[in-house]
XYZ file of C-alpha atoms in Angstrom:
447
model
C 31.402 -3.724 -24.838
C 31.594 -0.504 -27.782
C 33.230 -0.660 -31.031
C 33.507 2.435 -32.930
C 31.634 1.484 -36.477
C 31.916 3.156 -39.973
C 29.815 0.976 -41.900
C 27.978 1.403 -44.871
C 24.159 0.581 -44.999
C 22.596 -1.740 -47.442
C 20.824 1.125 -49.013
C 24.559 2.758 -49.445
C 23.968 5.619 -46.932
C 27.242 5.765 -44.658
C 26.380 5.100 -40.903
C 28.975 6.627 -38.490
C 28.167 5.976 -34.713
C 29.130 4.334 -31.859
C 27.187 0.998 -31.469
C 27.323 -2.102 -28.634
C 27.830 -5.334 -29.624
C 25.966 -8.336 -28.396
C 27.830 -10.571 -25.286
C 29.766 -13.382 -26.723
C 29.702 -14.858 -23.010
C 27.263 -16.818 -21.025
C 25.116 -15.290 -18.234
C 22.832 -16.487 -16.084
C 20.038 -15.498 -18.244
C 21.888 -16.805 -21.428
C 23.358 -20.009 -20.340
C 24.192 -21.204 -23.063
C 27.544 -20.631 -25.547
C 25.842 -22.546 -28.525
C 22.203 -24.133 -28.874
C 22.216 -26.539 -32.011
C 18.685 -25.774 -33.611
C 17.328 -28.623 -36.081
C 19.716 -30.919 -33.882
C 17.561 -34.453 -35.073
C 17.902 -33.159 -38.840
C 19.858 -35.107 -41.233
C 23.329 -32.935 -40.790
C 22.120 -31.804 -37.390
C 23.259 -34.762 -35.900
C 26.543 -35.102 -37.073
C 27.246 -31.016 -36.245
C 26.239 -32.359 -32.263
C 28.317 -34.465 -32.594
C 31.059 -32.070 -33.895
C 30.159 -29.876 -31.001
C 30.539 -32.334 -28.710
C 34.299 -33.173 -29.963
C 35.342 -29.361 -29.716
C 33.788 -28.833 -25.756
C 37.337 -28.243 -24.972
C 38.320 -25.446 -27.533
C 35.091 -22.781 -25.811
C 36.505 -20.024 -23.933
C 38.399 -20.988 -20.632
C 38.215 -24.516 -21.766
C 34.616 -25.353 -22.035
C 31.557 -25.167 -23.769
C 27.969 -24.936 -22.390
C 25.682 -26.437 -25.165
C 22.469 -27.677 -25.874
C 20.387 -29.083 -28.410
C 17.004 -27.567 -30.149
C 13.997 -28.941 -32.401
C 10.450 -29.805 -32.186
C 10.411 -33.170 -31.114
C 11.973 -34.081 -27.951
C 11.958 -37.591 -28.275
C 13.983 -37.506 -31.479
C 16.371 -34.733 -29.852
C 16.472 -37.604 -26.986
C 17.629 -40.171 -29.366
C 19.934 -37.694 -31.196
C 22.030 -37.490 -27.902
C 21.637 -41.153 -27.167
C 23.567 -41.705 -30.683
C 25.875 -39.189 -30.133
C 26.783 -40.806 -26.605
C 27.475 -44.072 -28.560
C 28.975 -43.230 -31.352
C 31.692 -40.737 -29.212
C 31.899 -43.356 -26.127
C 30.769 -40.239 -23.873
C 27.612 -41.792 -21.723
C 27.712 -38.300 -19.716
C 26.216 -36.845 -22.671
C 22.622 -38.059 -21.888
C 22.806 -35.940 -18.669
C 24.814 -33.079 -19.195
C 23.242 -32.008 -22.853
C 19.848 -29.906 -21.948
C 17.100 -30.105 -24.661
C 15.028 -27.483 -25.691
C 11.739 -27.920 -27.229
C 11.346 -25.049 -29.775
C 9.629 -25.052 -33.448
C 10.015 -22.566 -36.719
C 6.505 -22.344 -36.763
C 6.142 -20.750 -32.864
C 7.828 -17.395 -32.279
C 7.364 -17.647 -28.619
C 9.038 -20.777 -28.654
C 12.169 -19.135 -31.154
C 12.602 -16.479 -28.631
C 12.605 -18.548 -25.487
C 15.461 -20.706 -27.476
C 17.108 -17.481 -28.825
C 17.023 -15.727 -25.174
C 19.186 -18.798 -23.669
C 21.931 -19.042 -26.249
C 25.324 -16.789 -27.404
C 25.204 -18.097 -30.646
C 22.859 -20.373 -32.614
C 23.732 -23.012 -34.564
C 20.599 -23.292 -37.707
C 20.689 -26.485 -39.385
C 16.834 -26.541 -40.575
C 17.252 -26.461 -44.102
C 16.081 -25.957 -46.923
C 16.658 -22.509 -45.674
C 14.289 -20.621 -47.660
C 11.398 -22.077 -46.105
C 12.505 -22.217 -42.381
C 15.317 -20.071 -42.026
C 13.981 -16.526 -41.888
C 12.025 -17.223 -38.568
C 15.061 -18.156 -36.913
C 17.017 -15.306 -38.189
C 14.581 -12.800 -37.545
C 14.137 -14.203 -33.593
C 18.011 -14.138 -33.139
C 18.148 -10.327 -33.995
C 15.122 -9.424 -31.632
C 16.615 -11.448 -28.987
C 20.296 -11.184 -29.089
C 21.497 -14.081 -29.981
C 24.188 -14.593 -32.362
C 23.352 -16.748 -35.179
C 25.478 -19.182 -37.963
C 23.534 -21.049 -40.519
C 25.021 -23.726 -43.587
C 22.829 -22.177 -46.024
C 23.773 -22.975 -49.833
C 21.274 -20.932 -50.999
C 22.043 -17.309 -52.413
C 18.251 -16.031 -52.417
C 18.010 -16.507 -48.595
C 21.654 -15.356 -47.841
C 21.445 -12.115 -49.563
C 17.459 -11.887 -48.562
C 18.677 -12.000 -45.004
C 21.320 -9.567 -45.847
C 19.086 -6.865 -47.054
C 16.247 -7.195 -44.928
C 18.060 -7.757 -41.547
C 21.618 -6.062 -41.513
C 20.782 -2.672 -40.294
C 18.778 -4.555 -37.595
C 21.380 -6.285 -36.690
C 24.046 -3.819 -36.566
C 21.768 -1.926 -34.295
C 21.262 -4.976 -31.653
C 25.114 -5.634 -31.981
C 24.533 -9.146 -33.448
C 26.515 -11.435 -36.090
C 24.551 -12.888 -38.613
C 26.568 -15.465 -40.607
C 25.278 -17.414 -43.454
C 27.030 -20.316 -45.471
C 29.375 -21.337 -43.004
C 29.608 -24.890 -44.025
C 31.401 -26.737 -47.022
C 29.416 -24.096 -48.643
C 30.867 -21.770 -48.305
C 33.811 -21.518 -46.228
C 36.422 -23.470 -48.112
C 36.004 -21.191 -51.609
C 35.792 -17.770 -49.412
C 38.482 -18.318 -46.858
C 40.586 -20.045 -49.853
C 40.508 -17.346 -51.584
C 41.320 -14.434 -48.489
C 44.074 -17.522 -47.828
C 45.270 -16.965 -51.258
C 45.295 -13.574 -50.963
C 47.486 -13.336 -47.824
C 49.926 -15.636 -49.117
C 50.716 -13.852 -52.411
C 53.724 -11.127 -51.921
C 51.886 -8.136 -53.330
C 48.742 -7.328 -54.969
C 46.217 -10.376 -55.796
C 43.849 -9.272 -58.547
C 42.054 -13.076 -59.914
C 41.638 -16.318 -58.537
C 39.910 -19.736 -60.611
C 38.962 -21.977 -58.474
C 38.962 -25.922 -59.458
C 36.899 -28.234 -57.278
C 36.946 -32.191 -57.197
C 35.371 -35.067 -54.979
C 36.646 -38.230 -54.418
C 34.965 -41.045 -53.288
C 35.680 -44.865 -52.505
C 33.862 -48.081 -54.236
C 30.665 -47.163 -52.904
C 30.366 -43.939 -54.712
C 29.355 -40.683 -52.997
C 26.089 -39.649 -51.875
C 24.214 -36.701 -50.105
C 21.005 -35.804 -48.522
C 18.018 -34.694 -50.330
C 18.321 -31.322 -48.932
C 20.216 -30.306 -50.571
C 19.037 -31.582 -54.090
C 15.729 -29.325 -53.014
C 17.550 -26.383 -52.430
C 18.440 -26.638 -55.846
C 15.377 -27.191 -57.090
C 13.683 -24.455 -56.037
C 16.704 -22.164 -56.126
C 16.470 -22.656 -59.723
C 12.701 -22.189 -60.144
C 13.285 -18.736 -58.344
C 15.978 -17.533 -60.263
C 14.148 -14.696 -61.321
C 13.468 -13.562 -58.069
C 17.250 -13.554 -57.291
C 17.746 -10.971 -59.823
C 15.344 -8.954 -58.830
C 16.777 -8.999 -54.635
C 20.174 -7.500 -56.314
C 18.784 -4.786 -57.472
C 17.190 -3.789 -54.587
C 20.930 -2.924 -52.810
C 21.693 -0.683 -55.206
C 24.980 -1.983 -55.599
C 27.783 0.123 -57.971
C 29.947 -2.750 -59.571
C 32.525 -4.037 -58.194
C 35.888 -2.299 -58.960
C 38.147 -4.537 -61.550
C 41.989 -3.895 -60.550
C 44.174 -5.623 -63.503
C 42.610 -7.679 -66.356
C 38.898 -8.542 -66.413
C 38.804 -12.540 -65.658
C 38.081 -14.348 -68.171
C 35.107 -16.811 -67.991
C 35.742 -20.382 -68.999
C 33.028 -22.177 -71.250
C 30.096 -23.936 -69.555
C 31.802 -27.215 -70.319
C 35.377 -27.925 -71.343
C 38.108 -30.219 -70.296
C 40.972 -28.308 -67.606
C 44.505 -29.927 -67.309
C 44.383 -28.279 -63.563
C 42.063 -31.241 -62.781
C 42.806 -33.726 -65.681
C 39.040 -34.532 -66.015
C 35.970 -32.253 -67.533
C 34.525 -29.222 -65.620
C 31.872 -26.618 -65.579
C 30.931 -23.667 -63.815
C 30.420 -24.426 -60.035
C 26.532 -23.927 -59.808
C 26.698 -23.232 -55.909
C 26.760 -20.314 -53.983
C 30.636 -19.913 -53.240
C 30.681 -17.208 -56.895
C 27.675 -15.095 -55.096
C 29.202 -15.234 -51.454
C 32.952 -14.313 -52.809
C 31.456 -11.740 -54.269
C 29.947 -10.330 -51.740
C 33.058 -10.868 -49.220
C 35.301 -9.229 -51.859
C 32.457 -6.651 -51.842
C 32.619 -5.510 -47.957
C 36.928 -5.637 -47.834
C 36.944 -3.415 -50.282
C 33.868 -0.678 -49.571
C 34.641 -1.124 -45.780
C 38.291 -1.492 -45.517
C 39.643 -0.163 -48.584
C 41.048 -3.470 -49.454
C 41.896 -4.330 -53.328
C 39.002 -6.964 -54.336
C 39.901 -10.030 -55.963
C 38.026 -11.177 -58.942
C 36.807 -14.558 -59.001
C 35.810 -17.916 -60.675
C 34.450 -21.636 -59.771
C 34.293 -24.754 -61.903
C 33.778 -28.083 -60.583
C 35.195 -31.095 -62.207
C 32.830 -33.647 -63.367
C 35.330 -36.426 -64.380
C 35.663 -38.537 -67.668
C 33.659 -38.329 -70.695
C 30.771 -41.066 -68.869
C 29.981 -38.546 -66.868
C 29.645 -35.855 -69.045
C 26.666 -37.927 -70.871
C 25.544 -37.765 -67.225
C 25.540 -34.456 -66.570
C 24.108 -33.213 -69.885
C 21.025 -35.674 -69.981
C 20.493 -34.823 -66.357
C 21.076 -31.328 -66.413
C 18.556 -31.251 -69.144
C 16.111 -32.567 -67.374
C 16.402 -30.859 -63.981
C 16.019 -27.384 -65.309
C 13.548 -28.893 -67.427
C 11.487 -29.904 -64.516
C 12.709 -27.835 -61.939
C 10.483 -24.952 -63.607
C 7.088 -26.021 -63.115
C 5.040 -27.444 -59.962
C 4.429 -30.921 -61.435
C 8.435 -31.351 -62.472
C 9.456 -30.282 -59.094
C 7.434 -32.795 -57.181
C 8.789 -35.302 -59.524
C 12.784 -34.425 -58.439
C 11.743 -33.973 -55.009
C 9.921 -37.454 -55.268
C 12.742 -39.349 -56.909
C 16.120 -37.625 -56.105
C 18.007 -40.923 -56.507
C 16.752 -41.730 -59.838
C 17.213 -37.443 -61.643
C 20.471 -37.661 -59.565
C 21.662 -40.582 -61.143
C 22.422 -41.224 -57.628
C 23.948 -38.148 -56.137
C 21.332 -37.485 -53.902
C 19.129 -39.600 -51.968
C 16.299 -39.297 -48.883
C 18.695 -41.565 -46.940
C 21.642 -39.799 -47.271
C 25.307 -41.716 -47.819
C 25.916 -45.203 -45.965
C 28.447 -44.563 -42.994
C 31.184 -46.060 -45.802
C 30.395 -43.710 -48.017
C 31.512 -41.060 -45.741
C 34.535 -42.182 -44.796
C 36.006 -42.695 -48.059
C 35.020 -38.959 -49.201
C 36.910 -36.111 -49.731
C 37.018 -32.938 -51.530
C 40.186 -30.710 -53.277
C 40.013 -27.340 -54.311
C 42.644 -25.846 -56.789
C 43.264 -21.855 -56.123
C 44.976 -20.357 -59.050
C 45.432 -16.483 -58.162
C 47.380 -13.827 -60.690
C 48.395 -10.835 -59.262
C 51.064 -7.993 -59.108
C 54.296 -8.335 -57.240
C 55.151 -6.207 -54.471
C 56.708 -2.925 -56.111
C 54.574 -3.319 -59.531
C 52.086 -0.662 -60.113
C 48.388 -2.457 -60.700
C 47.254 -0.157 -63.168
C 49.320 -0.426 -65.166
C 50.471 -3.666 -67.606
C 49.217 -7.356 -67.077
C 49.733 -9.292 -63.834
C 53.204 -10.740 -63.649
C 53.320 -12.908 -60.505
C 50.656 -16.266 -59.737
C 50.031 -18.421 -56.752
C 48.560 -21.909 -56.712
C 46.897 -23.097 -53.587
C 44.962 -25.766 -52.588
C 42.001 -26.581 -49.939
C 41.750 -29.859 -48.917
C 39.500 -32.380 -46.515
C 37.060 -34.881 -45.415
C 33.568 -35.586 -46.892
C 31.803 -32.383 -48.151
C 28.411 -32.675 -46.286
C 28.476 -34.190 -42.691
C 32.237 -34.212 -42.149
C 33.499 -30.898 -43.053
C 29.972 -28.821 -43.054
C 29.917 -29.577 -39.110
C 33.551 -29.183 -38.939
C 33.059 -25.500 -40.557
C 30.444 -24.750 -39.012
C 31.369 -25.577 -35.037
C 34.806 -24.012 -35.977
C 33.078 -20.596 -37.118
C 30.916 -20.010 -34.011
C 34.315 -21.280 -31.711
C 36.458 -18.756 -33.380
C 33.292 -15.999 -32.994
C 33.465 -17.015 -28.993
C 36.973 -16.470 -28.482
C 37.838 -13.988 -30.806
C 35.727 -11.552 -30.527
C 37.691 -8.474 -30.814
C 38.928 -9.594 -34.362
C 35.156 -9.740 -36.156
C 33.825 -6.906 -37.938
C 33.106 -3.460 -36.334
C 29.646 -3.970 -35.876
C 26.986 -6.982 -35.731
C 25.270 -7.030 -39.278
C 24.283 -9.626 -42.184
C 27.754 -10.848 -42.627
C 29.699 -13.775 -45.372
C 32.066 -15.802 -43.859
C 35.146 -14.061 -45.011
C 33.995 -10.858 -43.637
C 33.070 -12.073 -40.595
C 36.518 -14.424 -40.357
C 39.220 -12.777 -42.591
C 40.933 -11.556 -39.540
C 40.236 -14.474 -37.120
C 42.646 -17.303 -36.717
C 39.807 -19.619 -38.292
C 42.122 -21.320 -40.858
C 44.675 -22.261 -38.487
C 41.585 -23.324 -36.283
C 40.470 -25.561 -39.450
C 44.070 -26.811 -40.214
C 44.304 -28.120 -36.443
C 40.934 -29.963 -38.087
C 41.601 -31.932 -41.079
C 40.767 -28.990 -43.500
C 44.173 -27.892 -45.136
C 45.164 -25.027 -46.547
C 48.516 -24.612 -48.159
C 50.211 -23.255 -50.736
C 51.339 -25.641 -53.477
């Protein structure tokens, strides 16, 4: 299958050629639609058993699937859970395992070679991700990851897009809670507003039930050390060369790093995460590659009541505190409950826990009305939209995630020009994913 491309490079240079883009159907050397790699990790297991739930949705009906790691035994008892927990015994027999390890290229390709699209859940990405990325371009296989971390999403970006273009294959980082809910809010946003959206504030909250909320230590590392290499993140950007980003209307203003927001009725701060850098980036390639306006944008998280701000300021202290030498990191990687206050934990949340999560995000977009010129005066027309769903980390990351790569199987036709180093709302802004996620327990509406 050909698509005509006219991309732009990462170095800037315009590409203009015909290029082929990778199968997104089985064969009988590729017989797989999706191989889950990191399948016994912590969210691994909950995204088989996401998979598993969504067999139906794969093109004609079906889904061929398997599951990947380096143990087989644990991959064994991953299945045998997954078969409980879903009543479906004929999982044990019709789920193939593949033995295949980060650390063994010729066991990445062999895995690679057999599937459409890969599912990578072995986090923390920037120590384990690359290898799988890099054996996915060389061997053809699509690949989705739920990476929260911006130094290995744009890392991949510049060092494997051209590749990828060239081999035809989708390379898709952040598709889980981070950071499909803040990228395809704000594209949702965007289509829903009669005329030209210039800004959009974003407001997230998390609710929880008596038992509090908790998540794994994964991601409390990938914080860690995205912090320590901070430096190093500044450094990747300026290796694309980037011009800024065009500003249509007003220049957003930034809110304060902590202050108290009647949109939430509780404290907030800047959302730390990656959804600012992978907007960004989205609003980025609709505008340099289809001459779309860009939409400016900004996250805050609410923190809640003034407890919690005591909370977050003695514990924010600390983490970037320690977070910047050897012997402070091995202390929050040691004790994640304890510098957490909770938050995180090398168990993960209790099975309660998760079911009395949620999250809510607040979309607040200003923009011009259809028939108002956008250069000229302030906006004079706003939106207010809201994403909304289960637990953040093995609820709706798996949900995301399996709904991505079902959306990439059957809708082919509707993904970007080319294969390349893509966000999720390039990849999906002109997919039917939201409706797809909707159908799924993850609303979007406009409020």
């Amino acid at each position: 299958m050909e698509r005509q491309s006219v991309s732009s490079s990462q170095n800037g240079q315009q590409l203009h050629s015909t290029k082929a883009m990778t199968a997104f159907s089985t064969s009988p050397g590729r017989p797989y639609h999706i191989i889950i790699f990191g399948a016994s990790g912590f969210t691994g297991q909950f995204v088989v058993e996401e998979v598993s739930r969504c067999a139906s949705e794969g093109p004609n009906g079906s889904l061929k699937w398997a599951v990947a790691g380096r143990s087989k035994s644990k991959l064994e008892k991953v299945i045998e859970q997954a078969s409980a927990n879903l009543s479906k015994p004929e999982l044990k027999t019709e789920v193939d395992i593949i033995v295949a390890d980060v650390s063994d290229q010729e066991s990445l390709a062999a895995m690679c070679k057999q599937a459409v699209i890969v599912l990578s859940c072995v986090g923390p990405y920037r120590f384990f991700g690359e290898s799988v990325v890099k054996s996915c371009v060389e061997n053809g296989a699509h690949c989705l990851d739920i990476s929260g971390e911006p130094q290995f999403l744009e890392g991949m970006q510049l060092n494997y897009h051209d590749q990828a273009a060239d081999k035809g294959v989708y390379i898709v980082g952040s598709c889980g809670f981070d950071s499909i809910p803040a990228d395809m809010g704000v594209i949702y946003t965007r289509d829903q507003f009669k005329g030209t959206l210039t800004a959009v504030d974003s407001f997230l909250t998390l609710g929880s039930g008596p038992e509090g909320g908790c998540l794994n230590d994964g991601t409390w590392q990938s914080a860690i050390y995205g912090l320590a290499d901070k430096g190093k993140l500044k450094t990747l950007r300026k290796k694309f060369g980037h011009k800024p980003l065009l500003v249509v209307g007003p220049k957003i203003k930034r809110k304060g790093l902590l202050f108290y927001s009647s949109e939430v009725q509780q404290y907030a701060i800047p959302f730390m995460g990656t959804d600012p850098s992978v907007v960004k980036r989205t609003q980025r390639y609709l505008h340099e590659e289809l001459n779309e306006t860009p939409v400016q944008y900004g996250a805050y998280a609410g923190i809640g009541g003034i407890s919690n701000v005591f909370k977050f300021l003695i514990g924010g202290f600390m983490f970037c505190l320690l977070a910047l030498c050897s012997c402070g990191r091995k202390l929050l990687i040691k004790y994640p409950g304890f510098f957490s206050f909770g938050l995180f934990s090398t168990e993960g949340p209790t099975k309660k826990q998760i079911e009395d999560a949620s999250f809510h995000f607040i979309c607040l977009g200003d923009g011009y009305t259809e028939g108002q010129d956008p250069s000229k005066g302030k906006p004079n027309g706003k939106i207010r939209t809201e994403v909304k769903g289960p637990e953040i980390g093995y609820v709706t990351t798996p949900i995301t995630m399996v709904q991505a790569a079902i959306t990439m199987l059957n809708e082919p036709d509707s993904l970007p020009q080319t294969g390349g180093v893509y966000t999720p709302g390039a990849t999906f802004a002109k997919t039917t994913l939201i409706k797809r996620l909707n159908k799924h327990g993850i609303e979007f509406s406009v409020i």
